[in-house]
CSV table of C-alpha atoms and ligand atoms in Angstrom, one decimal:
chain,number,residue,atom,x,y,z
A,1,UNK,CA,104.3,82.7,139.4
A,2,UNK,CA,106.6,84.4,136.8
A,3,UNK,CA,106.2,87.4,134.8
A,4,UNK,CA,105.7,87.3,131.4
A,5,UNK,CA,108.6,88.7,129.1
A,6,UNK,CA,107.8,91.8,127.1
A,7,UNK,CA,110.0,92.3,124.3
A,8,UNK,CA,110.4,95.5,123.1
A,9,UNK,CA,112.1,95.4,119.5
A,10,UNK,CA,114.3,99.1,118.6
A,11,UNK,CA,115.2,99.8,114.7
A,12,UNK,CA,118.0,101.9,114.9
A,13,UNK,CA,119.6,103.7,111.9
A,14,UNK,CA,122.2,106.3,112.5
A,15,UNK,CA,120.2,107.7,115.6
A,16,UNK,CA,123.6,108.8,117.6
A,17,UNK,CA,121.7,112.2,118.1
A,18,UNK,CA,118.6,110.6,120.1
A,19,UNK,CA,119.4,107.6,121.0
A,20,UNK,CA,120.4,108.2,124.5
A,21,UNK,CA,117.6,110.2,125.1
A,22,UNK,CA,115.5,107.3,124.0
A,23,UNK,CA,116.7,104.7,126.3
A,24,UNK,CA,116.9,106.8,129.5
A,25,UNK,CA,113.0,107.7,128.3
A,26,UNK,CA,112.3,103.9,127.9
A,27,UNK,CA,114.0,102.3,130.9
A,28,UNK,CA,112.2,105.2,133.0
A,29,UNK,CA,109.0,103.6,131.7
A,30,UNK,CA,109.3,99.9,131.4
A,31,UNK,CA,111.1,99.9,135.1
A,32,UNK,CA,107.4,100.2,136.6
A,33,UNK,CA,105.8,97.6,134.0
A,34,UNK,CA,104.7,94.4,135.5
A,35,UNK,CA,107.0,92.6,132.8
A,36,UNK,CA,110.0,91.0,132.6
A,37,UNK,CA,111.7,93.0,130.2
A,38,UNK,CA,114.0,92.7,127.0
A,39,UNK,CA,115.2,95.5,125.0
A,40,UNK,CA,116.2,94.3,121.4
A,41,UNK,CA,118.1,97.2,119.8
A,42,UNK,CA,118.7,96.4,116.0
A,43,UNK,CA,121.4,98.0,114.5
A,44,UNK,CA,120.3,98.4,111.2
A,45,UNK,CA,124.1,99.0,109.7
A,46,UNK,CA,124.1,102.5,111.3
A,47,UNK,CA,127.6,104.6,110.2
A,48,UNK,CA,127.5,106.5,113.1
A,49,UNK,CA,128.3,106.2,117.1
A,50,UNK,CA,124.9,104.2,117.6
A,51,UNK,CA,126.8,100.8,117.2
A,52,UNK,CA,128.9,101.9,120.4
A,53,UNK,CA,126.1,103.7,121.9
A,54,UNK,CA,124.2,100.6,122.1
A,55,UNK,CA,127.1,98.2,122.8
A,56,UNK,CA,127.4,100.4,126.2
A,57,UNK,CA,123.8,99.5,127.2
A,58,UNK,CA,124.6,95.7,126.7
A,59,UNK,CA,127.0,96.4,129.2
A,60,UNK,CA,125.4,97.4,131.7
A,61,UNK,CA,121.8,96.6,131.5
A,62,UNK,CA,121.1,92.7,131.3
A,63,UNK,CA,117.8,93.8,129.8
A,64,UNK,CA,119.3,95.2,126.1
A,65,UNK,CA,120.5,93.3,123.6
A,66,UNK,CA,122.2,94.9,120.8
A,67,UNK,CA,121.9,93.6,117.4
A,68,UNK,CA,124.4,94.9,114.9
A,69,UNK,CA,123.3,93.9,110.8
A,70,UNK,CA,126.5,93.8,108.1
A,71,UNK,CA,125.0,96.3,106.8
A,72,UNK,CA,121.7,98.8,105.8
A,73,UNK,CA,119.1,96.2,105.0
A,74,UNK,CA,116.0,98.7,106.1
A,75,UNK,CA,113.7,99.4,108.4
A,76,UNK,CA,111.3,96.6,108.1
A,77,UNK,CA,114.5,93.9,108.2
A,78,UNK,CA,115.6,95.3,111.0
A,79,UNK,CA,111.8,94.9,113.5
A,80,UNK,CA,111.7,91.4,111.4
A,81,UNK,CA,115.4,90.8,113.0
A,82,UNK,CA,113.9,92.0,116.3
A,83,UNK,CA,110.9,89.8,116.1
A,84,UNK,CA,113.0,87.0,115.5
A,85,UNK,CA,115.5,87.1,118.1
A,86,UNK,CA,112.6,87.9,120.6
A,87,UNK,CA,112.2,85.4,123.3
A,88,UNK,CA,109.0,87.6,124.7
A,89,UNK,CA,105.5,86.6,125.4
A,90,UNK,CA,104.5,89.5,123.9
A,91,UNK,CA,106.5,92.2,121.6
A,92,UNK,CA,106.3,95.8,120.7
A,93,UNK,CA,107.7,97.4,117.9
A,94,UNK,CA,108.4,100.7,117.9
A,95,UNK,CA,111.0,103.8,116.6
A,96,UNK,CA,114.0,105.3,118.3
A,97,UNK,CA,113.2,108.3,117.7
A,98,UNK,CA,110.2,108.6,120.7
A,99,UNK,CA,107.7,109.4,117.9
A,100,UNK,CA,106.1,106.1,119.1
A,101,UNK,CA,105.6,107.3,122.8
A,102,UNK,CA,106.9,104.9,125.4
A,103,UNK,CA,103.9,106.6,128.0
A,104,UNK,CA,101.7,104.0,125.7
A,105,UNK,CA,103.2,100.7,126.3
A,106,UNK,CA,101.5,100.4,129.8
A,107,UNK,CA,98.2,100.9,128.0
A,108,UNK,CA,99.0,98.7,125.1
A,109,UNK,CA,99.9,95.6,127.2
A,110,UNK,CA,96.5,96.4,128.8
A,111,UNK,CA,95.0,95.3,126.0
A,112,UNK,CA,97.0,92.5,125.8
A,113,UNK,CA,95.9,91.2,129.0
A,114,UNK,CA,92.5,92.0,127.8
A,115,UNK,CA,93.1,89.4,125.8
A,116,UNK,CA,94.0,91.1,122.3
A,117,UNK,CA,96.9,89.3,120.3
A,118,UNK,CA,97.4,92.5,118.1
A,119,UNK,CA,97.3,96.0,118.9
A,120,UNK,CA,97.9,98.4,116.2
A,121,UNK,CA,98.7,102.1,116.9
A,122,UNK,CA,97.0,104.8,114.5
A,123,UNK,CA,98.6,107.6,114.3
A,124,UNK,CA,95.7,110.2,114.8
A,125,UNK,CA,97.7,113.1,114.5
A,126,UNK,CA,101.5,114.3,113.7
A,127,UNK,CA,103.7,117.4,114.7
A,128,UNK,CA,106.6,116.5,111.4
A,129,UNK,CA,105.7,116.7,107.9
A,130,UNK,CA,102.4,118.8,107.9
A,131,UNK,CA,100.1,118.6,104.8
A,132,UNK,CA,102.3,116.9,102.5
A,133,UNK,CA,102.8,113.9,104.5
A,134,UNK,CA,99.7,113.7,105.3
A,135,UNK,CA,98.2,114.1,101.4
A,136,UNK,CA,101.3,111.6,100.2
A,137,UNK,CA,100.1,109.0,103.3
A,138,UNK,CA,96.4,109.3,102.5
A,139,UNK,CA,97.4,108.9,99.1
A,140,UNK,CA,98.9,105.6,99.5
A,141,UNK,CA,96.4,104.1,101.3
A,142,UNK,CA,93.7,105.1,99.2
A,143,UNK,CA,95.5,103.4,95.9
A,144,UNK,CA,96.5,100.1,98.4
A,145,UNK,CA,92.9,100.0,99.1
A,146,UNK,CA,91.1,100.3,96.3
A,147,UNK,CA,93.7,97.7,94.4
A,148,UNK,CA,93.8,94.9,97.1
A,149,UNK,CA,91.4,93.1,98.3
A,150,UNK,CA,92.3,93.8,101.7
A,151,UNK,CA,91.3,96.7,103.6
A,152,UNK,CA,94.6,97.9,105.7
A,153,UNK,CA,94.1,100.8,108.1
A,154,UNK,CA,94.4,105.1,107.2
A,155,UNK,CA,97.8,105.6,109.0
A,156,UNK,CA,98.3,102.3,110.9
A,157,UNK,CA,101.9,102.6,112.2
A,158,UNK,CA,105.1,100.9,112.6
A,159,UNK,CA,103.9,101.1,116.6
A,160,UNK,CA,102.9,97.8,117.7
A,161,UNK,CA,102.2,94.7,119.6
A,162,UNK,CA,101.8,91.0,118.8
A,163,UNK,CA,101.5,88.2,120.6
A,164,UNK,CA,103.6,85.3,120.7
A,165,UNK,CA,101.1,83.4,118.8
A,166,UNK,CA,101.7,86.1,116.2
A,167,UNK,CA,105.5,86.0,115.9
A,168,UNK,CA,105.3,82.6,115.3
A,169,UNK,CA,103.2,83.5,111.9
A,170,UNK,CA,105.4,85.9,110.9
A,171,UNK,CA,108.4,83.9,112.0
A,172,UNK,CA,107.1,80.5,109.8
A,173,UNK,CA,105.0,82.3,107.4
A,174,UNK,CA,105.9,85.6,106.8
A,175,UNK,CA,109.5,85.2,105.1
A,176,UNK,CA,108.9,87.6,101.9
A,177,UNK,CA,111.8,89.7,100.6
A,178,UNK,CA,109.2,92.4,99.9
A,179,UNK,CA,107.8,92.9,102.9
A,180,UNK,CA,104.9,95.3,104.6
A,181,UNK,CA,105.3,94.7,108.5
A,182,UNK,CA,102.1,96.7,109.1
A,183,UNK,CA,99.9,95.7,106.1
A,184,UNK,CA,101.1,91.9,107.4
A,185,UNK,CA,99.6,92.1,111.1
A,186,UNK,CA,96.4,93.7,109.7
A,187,UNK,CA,95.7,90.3,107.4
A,188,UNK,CA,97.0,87.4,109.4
A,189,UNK,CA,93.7,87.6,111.7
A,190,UNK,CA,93.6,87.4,115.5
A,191,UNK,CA,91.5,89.5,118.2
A,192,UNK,CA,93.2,93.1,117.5
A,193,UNK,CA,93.0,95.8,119.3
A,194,UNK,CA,93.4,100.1,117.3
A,195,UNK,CA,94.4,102.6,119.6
A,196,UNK,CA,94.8,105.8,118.8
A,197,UNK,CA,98.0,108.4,119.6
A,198,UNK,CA,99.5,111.6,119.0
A,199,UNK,CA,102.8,111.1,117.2
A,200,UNK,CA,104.6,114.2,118.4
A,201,UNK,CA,108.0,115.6,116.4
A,202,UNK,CA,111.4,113.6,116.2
A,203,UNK,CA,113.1,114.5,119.4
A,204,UNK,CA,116.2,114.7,117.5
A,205,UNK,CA,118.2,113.8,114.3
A,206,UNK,CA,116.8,113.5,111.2
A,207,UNK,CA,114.3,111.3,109.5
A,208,UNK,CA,115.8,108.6,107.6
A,209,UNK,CA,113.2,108.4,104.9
A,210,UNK,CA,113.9,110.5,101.9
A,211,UNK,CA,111.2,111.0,99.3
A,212,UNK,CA,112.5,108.6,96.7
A,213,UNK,CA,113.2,105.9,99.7
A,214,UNK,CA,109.4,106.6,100.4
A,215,UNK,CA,108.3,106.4,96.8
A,216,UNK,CA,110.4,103.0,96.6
A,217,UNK,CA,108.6,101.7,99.8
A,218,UNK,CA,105.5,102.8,98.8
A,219,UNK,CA,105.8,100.9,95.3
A,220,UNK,CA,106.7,97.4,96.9
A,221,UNK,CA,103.8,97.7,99.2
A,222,UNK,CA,101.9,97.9,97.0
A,223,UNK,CA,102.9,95.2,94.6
A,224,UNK,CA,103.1,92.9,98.1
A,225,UNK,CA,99.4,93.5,98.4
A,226,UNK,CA,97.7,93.2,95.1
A,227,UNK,CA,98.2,91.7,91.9
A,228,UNK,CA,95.7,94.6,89.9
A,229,UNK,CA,98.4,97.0,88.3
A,230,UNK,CA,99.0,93.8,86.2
A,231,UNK,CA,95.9,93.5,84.9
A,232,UNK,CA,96.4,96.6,82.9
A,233,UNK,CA,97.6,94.9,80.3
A,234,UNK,CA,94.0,92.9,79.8
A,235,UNK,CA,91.7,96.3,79.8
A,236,UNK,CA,93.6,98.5,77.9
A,237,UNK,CA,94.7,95.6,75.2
A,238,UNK,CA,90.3,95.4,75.5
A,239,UNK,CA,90.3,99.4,74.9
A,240,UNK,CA,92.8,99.2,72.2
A,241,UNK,CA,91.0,96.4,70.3
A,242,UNK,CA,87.2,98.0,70.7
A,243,UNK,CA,89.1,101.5,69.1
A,244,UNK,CA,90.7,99.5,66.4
A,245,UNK,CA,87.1,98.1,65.4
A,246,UNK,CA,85.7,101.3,65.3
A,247,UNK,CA,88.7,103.1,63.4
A,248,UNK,CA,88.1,99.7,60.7
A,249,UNK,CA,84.5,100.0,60.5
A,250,UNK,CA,85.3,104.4,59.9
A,251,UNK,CA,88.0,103.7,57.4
A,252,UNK,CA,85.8,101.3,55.3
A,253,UNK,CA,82.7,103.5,55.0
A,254,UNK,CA,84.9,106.4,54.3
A,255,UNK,CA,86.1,104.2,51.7
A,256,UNK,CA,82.9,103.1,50.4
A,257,UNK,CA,82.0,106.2,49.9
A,258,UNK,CA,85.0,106.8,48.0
A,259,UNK,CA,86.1,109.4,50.4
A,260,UNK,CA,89.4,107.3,52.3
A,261,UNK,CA,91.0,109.0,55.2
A,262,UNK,CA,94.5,110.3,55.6
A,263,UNK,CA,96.7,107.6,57.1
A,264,UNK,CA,98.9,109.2,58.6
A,265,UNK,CA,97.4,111.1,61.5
A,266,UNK,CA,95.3,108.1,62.3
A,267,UNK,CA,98.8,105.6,62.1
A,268,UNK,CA,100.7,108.1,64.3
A,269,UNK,CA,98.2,108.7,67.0
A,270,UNK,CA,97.2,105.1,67.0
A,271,UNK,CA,101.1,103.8,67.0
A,272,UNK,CA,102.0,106.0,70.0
A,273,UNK,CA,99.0,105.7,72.5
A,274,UNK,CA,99.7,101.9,71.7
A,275,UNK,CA,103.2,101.8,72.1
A,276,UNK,CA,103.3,103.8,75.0
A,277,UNK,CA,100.6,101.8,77.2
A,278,UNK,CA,102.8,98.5,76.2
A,279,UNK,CA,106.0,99.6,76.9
A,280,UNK,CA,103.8,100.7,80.9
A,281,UNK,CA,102.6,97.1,80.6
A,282,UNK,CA,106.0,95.3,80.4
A,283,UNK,CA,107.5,97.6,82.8
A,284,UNK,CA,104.9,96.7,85.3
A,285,UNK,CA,105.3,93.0,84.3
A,286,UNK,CA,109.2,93.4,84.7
A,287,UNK,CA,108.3,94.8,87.7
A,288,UNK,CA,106.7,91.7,89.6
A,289,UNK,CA,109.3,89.6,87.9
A,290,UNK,CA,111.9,91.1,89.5
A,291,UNK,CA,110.3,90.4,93.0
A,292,UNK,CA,109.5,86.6,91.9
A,293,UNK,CA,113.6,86.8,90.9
A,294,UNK,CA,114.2,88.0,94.4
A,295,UNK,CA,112.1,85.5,96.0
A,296,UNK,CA,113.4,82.7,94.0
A,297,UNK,CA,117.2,83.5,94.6
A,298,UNK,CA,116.3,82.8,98.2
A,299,UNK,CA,118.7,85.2,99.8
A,300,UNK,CA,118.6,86.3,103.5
A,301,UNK,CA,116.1,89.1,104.8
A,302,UNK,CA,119.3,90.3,106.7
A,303,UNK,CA,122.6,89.6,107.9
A,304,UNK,CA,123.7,89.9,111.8
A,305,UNK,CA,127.4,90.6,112.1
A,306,UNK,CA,127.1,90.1,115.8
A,307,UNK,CA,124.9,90.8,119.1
A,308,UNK,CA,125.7,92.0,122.7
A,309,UNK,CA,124.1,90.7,125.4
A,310,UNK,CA,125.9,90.1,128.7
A,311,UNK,CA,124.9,86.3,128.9
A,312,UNK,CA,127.2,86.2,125.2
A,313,UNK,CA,130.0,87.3,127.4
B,401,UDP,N1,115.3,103.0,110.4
B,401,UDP,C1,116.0,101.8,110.2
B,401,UDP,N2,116.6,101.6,108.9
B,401,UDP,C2,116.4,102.5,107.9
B,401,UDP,C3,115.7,103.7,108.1
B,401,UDP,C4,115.2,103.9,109.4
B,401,UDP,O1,116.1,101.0,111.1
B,401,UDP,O2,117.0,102.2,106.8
B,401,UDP,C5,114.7,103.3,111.7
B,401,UDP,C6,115.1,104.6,112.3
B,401,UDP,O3,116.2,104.6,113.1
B,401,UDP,C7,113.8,104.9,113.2
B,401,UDP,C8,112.7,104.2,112.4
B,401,UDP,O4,113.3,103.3,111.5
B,401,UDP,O5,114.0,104.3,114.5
B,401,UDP,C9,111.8,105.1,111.7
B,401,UDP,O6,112.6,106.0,110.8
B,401,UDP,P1,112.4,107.5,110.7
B,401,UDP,O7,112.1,108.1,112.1
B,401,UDP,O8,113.6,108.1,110.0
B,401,UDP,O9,111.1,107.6,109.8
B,401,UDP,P2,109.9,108.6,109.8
B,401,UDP,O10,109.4,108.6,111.3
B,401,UDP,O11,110.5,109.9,109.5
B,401,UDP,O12,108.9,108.0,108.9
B,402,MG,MG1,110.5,108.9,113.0
């Protein structure tokens, strides 16, 4: 009988400083798996060596392809990219920068066999960042939580494994411009599998995420999974009217009783909080509009200049 393919699908943004280190690590490792193997390294428009790094793998191993985008389309493009091109039975995700071990794949595709269609990797513990990554990541997930109404797992990582039966949802179903890989294979269903891992420090380079890249991500996330922050505009517009009621019904007595109120503390205060929470309102609104913009304007998730394989040649 033949194997079964394992795809294993590589984001790679200017990683010239560990990529090597990576693939010697992987190859090591998926050389004793009982799986036919494919390598699928996506170039994600890296302005480095990587491009040539890579190109010399598709050279001379008929396991890697290399996928080279235009240009910098992100992170979650790029294992989208990988997930597409895929010809696996099953896939893994996973960094280039061996913070998502390669020791695990073995016991990942064990759970495949076990049956499981997903296996998501939690990160338990990690060696980079310390307290603030952990407060900012804890953090998001509490607020995605509590505004969707789907629960998505404390520190579920980019580190993991679908079926083909999976691809095929996110390849049909899954085509959002704002997209949330991870937050995606916790709601499409399926027998999953966690399992839990250690991610140790960046073996070398530096992370690509800045804090305002982070903030951005986390911001899209979030309007991808819930629709809440625009209901703002309904409960404070119920605050605002309840206050205005009671400021009316205040202003008349003290008028009855012939003793009227200063306006102009009351106008000021009242103007401000008012024109503050609308301008938040529209801004959020103008927000979500400029996703259904994206959406609607159709344009592609990413852009592949061209790939190396040796069967291309
Ligand atoms: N990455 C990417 N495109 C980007 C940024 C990052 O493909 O625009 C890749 C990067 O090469 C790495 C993975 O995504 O393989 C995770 O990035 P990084 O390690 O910088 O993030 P961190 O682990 O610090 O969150
Ligand atoms: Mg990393």
């Amino acid at each position: 009988m033949n194997k079964s393919v394992c795809s294993i699908v590589v984001s790679v943004y200017n990683e010239e400083a560990v990529i090597d280190q990576f693939y010697s690590t992987l190859t090591e490792i998926v050389t004793k798996l009982k799986y036919t193997v494919e390598i699928l390294f996506v170039n994600d428009g890296s302005t480095d060596n990587s491009r040539q790094l890579l190109d010399n793998y598709a050279e001379k191993d008929n396991r890697v392809k290399a996928i080279h985008f235009s240009r910098n389309f992100g992170h979650e493009a790029a294992m989208i990219a990988g997930i597409d091109n895929a010809c696996g039975d099953v896939i893994i995700c996973m960094d280039a920068d061996l913070q998502n071990p390669p020791q695990l794949l073995e016991s990942m595709l064990n759970k495949y066999t076990e049956g499981n269609d997903i296996v998501t990797m939690v990160r338990e513990g990690r060696a980079d960042g310390g307290l603030y990554k952990r407060i900012t990541s804890s953090l998001f997930y509490s607020v995605i939580n509590h505004l969707s109404d789907t629960q998505l797992k404390q520190n579920a990582s980019d580190f993991f494994l679908i079926s083909k039966k999976v691809a095929d949802v996110l390849r049909n179903n899954y085509r959002e411009r704002t997209r949330f890989l991870r937050g995606f294979i916790q709601i499409v269903g399926f027998k999953t599998a966690t399992m839990p891992y250690y991610a140790p420090k960046r073996a070398a380079g530096e992370s690509k995420y800045s804090f305002m890249k982070l903030a951005h991500f986390a911001f899209n996330s979030l309007v991808s999974f819930s629709k809440a922050p625009l209901k703002l505009g309904i409960y404070s517009g119920l605050l605002f009217s309840l206050l205005s009621v009671a400021l009316i019904i205040f202003s008349l007595v003290m008028w009855i009783v012939d003793r009227p109120v200063s306006g102009y503390t009351t106008i000021v205060i009242f103007l401000s909080a008012f024109a503050g929470i609308l301008l938040i309102v529209v801004g959020i609104i103008g927000y979500y509009i400029g996703f259904i913009l994206d959406e609607v304007k159709g344009r592609p998730l990413y852009i592949i200049q061209d790939i190396k394989h040796q069967e291309d040649k």
